Tab-separated table of C-alpha atoms and ligand atoms in Angstrom:
chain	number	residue	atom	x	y	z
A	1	UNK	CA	0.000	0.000	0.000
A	2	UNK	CA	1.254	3.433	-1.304
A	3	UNK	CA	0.887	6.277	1.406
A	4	UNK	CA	0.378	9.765	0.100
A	5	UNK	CA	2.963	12.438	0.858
A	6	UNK	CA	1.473	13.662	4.123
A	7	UNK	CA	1.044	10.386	5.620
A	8	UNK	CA	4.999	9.272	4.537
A	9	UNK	CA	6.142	12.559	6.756
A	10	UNK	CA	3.653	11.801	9.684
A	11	UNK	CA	5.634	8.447	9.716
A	12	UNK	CA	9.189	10.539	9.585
A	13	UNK	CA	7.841	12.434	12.488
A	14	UNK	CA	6.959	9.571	13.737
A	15	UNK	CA	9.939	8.436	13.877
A	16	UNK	CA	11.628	11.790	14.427
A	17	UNK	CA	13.394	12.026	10.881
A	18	UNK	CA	14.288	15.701	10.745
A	19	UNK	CA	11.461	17.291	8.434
A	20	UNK	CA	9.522	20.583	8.731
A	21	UNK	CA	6.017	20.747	9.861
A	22	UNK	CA	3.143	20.336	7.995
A	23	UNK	CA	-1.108	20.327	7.406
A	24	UNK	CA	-3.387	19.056	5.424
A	25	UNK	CA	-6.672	20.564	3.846
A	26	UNK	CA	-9.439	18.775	1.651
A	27	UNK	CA	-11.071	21.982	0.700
A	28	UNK	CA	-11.081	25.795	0.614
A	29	UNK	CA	-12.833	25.890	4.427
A	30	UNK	CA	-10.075	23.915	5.910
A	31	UNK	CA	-7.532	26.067	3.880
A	32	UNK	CA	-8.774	29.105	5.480
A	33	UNK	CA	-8.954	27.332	9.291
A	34	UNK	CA	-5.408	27.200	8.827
A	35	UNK	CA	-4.618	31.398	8.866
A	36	UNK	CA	-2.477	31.770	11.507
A	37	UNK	CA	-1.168	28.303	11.496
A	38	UNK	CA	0.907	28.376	8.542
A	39	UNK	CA	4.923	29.724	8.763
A	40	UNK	CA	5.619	31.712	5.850
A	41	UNK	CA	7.293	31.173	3.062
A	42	UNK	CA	4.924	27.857	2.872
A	43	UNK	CA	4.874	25.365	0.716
A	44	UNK	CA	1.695	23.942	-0.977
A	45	UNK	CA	1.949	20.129	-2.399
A	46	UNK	CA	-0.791	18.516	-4.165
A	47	UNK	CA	-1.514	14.953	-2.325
A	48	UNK	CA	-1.491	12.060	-4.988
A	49	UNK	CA	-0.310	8.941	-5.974
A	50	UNK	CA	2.357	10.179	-7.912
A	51	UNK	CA	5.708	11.525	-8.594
A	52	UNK	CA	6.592	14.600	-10.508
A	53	UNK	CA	4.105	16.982	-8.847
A	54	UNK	CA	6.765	19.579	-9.057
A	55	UNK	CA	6.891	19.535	-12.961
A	56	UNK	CA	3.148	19.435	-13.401
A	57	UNK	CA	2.442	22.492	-10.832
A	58	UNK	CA	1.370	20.612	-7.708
A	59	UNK	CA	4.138	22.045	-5.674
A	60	UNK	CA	3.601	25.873	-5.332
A	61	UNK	CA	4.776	28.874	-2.925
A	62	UNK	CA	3.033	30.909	-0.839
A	63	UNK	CA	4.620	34.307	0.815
A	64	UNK	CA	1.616	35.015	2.766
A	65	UNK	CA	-2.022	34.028	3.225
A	66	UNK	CA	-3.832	35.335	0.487
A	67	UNK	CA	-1.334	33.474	-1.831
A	68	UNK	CA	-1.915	30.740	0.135
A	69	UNK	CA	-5.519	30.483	-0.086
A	70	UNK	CA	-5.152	31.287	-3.894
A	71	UNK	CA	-2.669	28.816	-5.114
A	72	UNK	CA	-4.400	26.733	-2.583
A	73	UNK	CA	-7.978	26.867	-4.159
A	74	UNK	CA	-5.951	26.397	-7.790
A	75	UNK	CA	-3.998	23.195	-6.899
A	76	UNK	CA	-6.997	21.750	-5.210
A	77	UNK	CA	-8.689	22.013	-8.907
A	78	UNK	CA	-5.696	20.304	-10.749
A	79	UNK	CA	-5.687	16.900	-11.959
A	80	UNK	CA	-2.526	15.416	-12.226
A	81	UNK	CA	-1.898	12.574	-14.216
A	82	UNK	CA	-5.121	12.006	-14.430
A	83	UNK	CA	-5.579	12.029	-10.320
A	84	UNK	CA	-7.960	14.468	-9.167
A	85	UNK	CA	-6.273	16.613	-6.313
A	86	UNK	CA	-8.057	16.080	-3.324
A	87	UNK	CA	-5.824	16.888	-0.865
A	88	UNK	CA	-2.908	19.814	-0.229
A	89	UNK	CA	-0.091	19.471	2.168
A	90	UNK	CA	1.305	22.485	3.133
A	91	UNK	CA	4.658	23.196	4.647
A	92	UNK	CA	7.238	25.425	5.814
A	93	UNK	CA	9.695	26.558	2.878
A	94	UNK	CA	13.101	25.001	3.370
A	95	UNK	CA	15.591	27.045	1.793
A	96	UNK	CA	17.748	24.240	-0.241
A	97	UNK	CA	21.568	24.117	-0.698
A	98	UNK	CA	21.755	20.736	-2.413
A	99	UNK	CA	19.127	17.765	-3.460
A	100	UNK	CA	19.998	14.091	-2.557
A	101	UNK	CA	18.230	10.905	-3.105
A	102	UNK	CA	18.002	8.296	0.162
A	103	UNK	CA	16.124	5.074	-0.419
A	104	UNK	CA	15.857	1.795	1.145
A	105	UNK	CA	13.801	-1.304	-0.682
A	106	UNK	CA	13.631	-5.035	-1.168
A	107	UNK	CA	16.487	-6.600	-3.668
A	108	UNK	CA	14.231	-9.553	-4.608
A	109	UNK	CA	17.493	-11.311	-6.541
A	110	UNK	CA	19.922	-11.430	-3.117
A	111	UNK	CA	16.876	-11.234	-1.090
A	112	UNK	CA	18.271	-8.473	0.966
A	113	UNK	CA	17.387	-5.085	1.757
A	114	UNK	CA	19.070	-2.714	-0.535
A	115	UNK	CA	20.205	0.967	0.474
A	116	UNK	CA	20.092	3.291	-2.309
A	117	UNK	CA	21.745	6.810	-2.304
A	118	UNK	CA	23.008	9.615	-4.353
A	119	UNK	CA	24.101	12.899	-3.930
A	120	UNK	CA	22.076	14.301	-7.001
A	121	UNK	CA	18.558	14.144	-6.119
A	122	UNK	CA	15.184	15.657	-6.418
A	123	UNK	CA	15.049	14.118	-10.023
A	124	UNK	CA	13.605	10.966	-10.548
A	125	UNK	CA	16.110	7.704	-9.764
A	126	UNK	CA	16.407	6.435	-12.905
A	127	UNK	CA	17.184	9.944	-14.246
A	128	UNK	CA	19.946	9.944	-12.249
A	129	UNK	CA	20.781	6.804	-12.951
A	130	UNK	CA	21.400	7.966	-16.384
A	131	UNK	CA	23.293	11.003	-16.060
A	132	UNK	CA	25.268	10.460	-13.415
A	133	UNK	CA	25.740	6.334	-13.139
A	134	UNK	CA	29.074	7.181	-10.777
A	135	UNK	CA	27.063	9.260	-8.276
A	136	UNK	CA	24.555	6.304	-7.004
A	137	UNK	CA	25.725	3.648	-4.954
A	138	UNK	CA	23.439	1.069	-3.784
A	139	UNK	CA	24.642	-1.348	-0.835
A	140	UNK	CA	22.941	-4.888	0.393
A	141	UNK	CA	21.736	-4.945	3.979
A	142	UNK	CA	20.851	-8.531	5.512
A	143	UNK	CA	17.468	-7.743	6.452
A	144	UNK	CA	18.041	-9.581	10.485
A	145	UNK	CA	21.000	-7.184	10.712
A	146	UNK	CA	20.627	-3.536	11.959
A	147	UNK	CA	22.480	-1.066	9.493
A	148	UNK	CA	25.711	-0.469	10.609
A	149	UNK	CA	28.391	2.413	10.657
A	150	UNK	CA	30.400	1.388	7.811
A	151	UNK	CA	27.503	1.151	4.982
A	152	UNK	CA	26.613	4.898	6.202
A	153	UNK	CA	30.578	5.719	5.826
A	154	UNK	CA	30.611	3.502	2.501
A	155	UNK	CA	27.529	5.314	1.030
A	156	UNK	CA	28.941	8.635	1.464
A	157	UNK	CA	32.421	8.366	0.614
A	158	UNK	CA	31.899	5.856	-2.869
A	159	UNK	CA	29.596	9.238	-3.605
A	160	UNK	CA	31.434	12.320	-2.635
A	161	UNK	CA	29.506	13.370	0.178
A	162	UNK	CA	31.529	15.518	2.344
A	163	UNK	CA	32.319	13.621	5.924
A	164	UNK	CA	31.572	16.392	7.734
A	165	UNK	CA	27.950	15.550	7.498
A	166	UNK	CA	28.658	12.137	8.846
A	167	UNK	CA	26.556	12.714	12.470
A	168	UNK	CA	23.083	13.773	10.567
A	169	UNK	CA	23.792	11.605	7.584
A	170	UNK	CA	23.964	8.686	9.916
A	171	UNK	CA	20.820	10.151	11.772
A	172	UNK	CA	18.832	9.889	8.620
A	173	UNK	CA	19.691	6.708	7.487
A	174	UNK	CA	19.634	4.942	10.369
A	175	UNK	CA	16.082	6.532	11.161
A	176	UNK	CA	14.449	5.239	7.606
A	177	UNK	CA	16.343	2.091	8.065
A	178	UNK	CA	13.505	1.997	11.348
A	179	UNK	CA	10.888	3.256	9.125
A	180	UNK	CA	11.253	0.565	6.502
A	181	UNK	CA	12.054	-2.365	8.827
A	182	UNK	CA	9.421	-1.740	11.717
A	183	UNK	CA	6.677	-0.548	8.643
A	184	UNK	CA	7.511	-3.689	6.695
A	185	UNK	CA	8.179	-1.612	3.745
A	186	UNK	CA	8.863	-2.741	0.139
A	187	UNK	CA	9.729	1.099	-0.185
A	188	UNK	CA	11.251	4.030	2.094
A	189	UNK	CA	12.474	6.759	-0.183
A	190	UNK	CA	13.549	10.404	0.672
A	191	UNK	CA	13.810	12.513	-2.705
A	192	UNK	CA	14.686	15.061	-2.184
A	193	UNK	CA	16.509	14.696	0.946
A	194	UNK	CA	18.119	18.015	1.207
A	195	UNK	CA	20.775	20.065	2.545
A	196	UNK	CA	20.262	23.336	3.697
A	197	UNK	CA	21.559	26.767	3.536
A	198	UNK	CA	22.420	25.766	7.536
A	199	UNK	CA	24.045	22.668	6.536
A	200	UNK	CA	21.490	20.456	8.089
A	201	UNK	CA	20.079	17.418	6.471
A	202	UNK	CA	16.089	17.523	6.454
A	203	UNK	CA	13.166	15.134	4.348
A	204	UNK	CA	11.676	17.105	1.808
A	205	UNK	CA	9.473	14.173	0.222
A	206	UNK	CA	8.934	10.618	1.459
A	207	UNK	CA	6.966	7.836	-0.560
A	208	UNK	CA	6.856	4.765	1.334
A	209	UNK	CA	5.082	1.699	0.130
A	210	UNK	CA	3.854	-1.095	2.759
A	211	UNK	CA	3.698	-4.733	2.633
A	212	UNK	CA	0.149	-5.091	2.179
A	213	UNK	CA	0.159	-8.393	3.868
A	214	UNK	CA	1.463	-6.970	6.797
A	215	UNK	CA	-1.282	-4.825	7.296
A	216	UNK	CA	-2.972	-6.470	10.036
A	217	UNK	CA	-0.221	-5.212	12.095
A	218	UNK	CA	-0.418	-1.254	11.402
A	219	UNK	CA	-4.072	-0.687	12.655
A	220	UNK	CA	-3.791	2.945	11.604
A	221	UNK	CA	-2.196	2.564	8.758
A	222	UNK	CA	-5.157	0.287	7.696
A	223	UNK	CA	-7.511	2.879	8.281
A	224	UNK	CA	-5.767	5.743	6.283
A	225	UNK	CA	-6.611	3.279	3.281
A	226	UNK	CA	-10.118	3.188	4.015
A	227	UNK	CA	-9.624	7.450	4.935
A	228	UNK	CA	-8.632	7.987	1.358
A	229	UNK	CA	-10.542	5.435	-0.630
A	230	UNK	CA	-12.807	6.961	-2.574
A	231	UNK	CA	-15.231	4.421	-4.100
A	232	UNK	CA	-17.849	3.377	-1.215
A	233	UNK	CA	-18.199	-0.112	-3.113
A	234	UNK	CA	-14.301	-1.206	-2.389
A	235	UNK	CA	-14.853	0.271	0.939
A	236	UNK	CA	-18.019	-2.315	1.812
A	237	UNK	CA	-15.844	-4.609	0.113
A	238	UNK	CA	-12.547	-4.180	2.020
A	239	UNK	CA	-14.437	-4.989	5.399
A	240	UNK	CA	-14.970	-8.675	4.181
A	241	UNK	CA	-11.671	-8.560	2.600
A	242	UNK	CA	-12.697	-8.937	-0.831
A	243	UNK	CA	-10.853	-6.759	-3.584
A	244	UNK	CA	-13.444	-5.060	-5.186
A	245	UNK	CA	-12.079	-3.387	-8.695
A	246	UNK	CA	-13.614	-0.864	-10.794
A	247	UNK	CA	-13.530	-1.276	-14.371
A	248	UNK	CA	-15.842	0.597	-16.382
A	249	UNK	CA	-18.315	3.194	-16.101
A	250	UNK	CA	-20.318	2.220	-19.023
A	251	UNK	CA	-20.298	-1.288	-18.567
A	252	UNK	CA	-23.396	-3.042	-17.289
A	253	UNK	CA	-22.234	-6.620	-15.852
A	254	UNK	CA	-19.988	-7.521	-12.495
A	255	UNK	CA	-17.637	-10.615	-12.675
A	256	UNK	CA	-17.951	-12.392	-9.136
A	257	UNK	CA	-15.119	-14.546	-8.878
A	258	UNK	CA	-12.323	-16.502	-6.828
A	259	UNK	CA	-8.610	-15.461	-7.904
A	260	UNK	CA	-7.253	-12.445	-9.780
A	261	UNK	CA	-6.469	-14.794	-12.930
A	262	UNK	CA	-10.488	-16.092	-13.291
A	263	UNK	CA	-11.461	-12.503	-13.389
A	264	UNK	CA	-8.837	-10.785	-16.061
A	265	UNK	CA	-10.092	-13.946	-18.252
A	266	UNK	CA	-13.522	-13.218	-17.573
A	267	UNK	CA	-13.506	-9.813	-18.118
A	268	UNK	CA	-11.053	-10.393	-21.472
A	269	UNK	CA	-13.744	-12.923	-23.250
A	270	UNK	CA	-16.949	-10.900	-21.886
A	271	UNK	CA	-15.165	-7.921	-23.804
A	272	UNK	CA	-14.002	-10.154	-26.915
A	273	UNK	CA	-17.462	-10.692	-27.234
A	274	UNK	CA	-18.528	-7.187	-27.449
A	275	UNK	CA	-20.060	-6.490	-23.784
A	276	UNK	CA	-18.611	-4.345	-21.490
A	277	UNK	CA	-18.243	-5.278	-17.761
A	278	UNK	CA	-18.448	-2.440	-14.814
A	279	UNK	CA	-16.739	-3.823	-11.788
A	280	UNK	CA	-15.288	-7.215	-10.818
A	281	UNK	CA	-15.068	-9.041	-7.200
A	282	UNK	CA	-12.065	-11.092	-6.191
A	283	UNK	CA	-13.707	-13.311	-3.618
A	284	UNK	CA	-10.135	-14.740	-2.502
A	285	UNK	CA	-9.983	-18.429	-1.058
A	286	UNK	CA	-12.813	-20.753	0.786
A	287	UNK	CA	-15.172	-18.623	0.673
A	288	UNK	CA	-18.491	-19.153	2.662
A	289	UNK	CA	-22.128	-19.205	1.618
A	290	UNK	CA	-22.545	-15.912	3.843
A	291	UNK	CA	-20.037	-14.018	2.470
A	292	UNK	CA	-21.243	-14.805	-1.415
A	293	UNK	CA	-24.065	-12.941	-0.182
A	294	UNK	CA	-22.565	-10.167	1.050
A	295	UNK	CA	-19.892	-10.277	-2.355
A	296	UNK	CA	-23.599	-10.446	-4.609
A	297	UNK	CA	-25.255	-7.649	-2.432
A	298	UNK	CA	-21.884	-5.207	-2.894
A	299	UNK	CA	-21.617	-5.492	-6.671
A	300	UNK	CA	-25.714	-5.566	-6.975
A	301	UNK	CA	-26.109	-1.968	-5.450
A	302	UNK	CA	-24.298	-0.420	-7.967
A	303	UNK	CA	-27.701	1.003	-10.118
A	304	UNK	CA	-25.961	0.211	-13.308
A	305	UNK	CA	-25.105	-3.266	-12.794
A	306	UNK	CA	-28.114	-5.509	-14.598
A	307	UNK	CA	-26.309	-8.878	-14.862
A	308	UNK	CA	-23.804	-10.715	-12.572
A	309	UNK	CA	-21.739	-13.222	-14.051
A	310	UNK	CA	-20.081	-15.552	-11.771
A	311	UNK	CA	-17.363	-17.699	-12.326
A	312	UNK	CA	-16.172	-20.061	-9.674
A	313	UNK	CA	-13.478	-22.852	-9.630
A	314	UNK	CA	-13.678	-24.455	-6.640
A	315	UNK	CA	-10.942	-26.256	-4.457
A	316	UNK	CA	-10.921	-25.137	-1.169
A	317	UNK	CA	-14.129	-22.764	-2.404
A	318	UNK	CA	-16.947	-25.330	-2.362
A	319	UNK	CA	-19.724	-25.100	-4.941
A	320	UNK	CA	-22.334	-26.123	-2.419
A	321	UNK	CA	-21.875	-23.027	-0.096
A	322	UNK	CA	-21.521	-20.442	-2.944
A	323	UNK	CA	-25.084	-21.978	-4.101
A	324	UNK	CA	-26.383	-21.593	-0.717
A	325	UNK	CA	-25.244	-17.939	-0.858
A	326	UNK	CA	-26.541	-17.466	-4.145
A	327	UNK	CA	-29.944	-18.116	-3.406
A	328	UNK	CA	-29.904	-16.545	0.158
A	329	UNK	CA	-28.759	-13.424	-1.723
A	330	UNK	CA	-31.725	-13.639	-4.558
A	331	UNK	CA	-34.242	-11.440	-2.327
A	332	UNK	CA	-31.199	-8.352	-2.597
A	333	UNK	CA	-30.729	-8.972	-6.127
A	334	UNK	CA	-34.466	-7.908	-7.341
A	335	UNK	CA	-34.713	-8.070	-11.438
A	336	UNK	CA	-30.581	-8.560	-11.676
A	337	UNK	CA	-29.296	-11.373	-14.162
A	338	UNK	CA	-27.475	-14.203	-12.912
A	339	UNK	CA	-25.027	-16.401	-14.958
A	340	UNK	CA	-23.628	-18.753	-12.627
A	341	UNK	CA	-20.574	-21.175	-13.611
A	342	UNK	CA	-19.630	-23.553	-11.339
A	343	UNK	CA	-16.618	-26.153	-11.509
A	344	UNK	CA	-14.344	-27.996	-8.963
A	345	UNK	CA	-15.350	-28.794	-5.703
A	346	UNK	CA	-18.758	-30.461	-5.243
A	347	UNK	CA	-20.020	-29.020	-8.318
A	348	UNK	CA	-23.005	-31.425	-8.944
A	349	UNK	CA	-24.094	-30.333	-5.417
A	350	UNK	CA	-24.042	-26.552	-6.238
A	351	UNK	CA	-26.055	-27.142	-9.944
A	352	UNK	CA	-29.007	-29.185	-7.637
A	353	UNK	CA	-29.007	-26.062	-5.267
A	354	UNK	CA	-29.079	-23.763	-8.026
A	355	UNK	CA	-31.711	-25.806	-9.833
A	356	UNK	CA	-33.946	-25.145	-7.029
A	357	UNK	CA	-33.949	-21.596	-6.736
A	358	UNK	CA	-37.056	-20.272	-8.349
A	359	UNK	CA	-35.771	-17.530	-10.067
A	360	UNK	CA	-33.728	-16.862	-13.823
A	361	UNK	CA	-30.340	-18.104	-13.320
A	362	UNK	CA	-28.274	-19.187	-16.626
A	363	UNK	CA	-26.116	-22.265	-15.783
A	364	UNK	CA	-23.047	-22.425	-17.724
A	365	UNK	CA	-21.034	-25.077	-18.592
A	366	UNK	CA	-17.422	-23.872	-18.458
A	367	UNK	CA	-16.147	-20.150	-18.573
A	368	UNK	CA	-16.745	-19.975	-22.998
A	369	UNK	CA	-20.370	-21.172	-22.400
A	370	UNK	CA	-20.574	-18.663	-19.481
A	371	UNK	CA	-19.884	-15.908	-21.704
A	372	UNK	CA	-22.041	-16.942	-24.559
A	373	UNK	CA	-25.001	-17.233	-21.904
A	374	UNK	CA	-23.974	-13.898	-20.953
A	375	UNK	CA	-24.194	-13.207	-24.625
A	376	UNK	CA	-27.600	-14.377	-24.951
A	377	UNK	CA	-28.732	-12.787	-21.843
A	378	UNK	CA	-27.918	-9.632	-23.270
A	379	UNK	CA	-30.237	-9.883	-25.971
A	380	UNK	CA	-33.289	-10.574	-24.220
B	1	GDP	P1	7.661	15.623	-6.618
B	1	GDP	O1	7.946	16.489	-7.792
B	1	GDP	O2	6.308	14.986	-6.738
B	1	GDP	O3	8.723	14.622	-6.342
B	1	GDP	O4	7.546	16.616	-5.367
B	1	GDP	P2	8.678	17.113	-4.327
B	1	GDP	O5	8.053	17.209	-3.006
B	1	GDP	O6	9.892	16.286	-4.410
B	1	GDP	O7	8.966	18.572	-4.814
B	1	GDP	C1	9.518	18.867	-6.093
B	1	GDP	C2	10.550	19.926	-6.011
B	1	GDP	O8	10.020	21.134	-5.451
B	1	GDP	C3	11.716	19.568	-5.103
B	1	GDP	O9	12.670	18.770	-5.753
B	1	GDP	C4	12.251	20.955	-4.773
B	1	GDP	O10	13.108	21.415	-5.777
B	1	GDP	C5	11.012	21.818	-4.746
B	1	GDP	N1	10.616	22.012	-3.337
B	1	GDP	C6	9.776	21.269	-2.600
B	1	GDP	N2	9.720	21.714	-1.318
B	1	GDP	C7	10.567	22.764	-1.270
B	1	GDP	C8	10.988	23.656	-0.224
B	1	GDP	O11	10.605	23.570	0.935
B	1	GDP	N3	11.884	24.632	-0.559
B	1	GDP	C9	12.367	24.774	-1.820
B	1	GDP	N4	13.247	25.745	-2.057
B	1	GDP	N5	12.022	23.946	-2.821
B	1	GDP	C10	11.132	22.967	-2.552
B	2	MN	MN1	9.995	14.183	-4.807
């Protein structure tokens, strides 16, 4: 899980990286709340899931408060790459002598943790990469280890960064090294990490990226997903843990189904064949006839959905109990479509449940035959 911006530097303070202080507003009232609050020059950072806000205009100045509620109100509008701006973070102005780059992430090959760091940063990485290969130097970390003295000492020398920043330098590595091990990060990055014009070392951007899996573990980190999700659907969704995913807006029919791979296929013969589907759910392993319902009910209340097509292979998902769900959920499903395949795990079971429902449901033999019932479904 990617954390925007102002969540990444609530975790540096968190951790008391050195970084200036900061608030965030969702809208022009909240902007305003914040006269008086604000240190001037400020900084104002559109919040999204993105890099390169400060090429595209989402990272402005402001000298005073009515700048601040203007570029404000005018960053709040943007869309960047295609993300609507929801959120601003605003800061105090950091007067810069120098940009680095300060990273730490997984090295899947020598299944380590890798430190990455360069001298030239506030660019992209790989740009860097480019121009100056010599001036990035990335060192393995056994992830059981803490980091120790010499990697710091290693990093900085191998790049040219003067020694007499070795206290703070240390500081700040040693401090995301906590950040990514005790988050469970696949990503802790700093860019820029900056000097300044008093020779200290402060975080001027952080994107961290969480082990999903290990979410169960960071309560409120958990909840900041469900804080910034959007779509009220994936929300309902999340609380059973089912991965609810929004495809198109035009498209009249959900794909219920178990594993990421059934669905893409689903989706990719539904559109061969000229339909267009809306939203899929990924109902993940084993599950139970009273959490079909729920999956049917969550996809259902979306007005434009008229036909639910739902492919199941069962193995440790039994056919039986997604029948059993099915027709427990038929009074929440009103005049929607079903086209049910079933296949795996007692199977023959499931068709005799389904068989008995008194209501239109399209059996389908196999995913092809699925989608041609689908098909014909479509042209009643
Ligand atoms: P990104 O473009 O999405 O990576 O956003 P950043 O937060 O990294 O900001 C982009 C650039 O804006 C930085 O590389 C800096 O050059 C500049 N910038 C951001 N904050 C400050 C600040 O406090 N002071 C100054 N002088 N420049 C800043
Ligand atoms: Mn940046």
């Amino acid at each position: 899980m990617k954390l925007l911006e102002y969540k990444a530097h609530e975790l540096f303070k968190r951790f008391n990286l050195p970084c200036s202080d900061g608030n965030v507003a969702v809208s022009l009232d909240e902007l305003k709340s914040l006269k008086g609050k604000v240190n001037f020059p400020a900084v104002i950072k559109a919040q999204v899931q993105t890099g390169g806000r400060g090429k595209a205009g989402g990272v402005q100045f402001a000298e005073n408060d009515a700048e601040l509620i203007e570029k404000g109100t005018n960053i709040l509008d943007m869309k960047i790459k295609d993300l609507p701006v929801n959120r601003i973070f605003i800061t105090d102005k950091v007067e810069i002598d120098k940009e680095m780059y300060l990273s730490f992430t997984l090295d899947r090959k020598h299944k380590k943790t890798v430190m990455i760091f360069s001298p030239e940063g506030g660019v992209d990485i790989n740009e860097i990469a480019e121009a100056h290969p010599e001036k990035i130097v990335k060192v393995l970390i056994n992830p059981a280890d803490n980091i120790d003295d010499f990697v710091i000492e290693y990093a900085m020398d191998k790049t040219g960064l003067d020694r007499s920043y070795l206290d703070e330098f240390k500081n700040v590595c040693k401090k995301l090294y906590d950040v990514f091990i005790n988050m469970d990060c696949m990503l802790a990055e700093i860019n820029p990490l900056i000097i300044d014009k008093n020779n200290k070392i402060i975080a001027l951007d952080g994107k961290i990226d969480i082990d999903d899996n290990s979410l169960f573990k960071h309560r409120d980190i958990r909840i900041f997903k469900d804080e910034i999700e959007e779509n009220p659907l994936a929300l309902d969704a999340r609380n059973f843990d089912f991965l609810y995913i929004p495809v198109k807006d035009e498209g009249n029919i959900s794909v219920v189904s178990n594993g990421s791979g059934m669905i893409m296929s689903s989706i990719d013969l539904i559109a061969k064949k000229g339909m267009t589907v809306t939203s899929a759910l990924d109902l993940g392993g084993g599950a139970t006839a009273e959490r079909i319902k729920e999956a049917l009910r969550i996809v259902a209340s979306n007005p434009k959905v008229d036909t639910i097509f739902i492919n199941i292979f069962g193995g440790i998902t039994r056919c039986d109990e997604i029948a059993n769900g099915i027709k427990s959920a038929m009074k929440d499903l009103g005049k929607t479509r079903l086209v049910t395949r079933l296949e795996g795990t007692n199977k023959e079971a499931g068709l005799e449940i389904l068989k008995s429902i008194d209501a239109d449901i399209q059996l389908a033999d196999g995913l092809v035959n699925g989608v041609e019932k689908l098909a014909q479904e479509m042209l009643v």
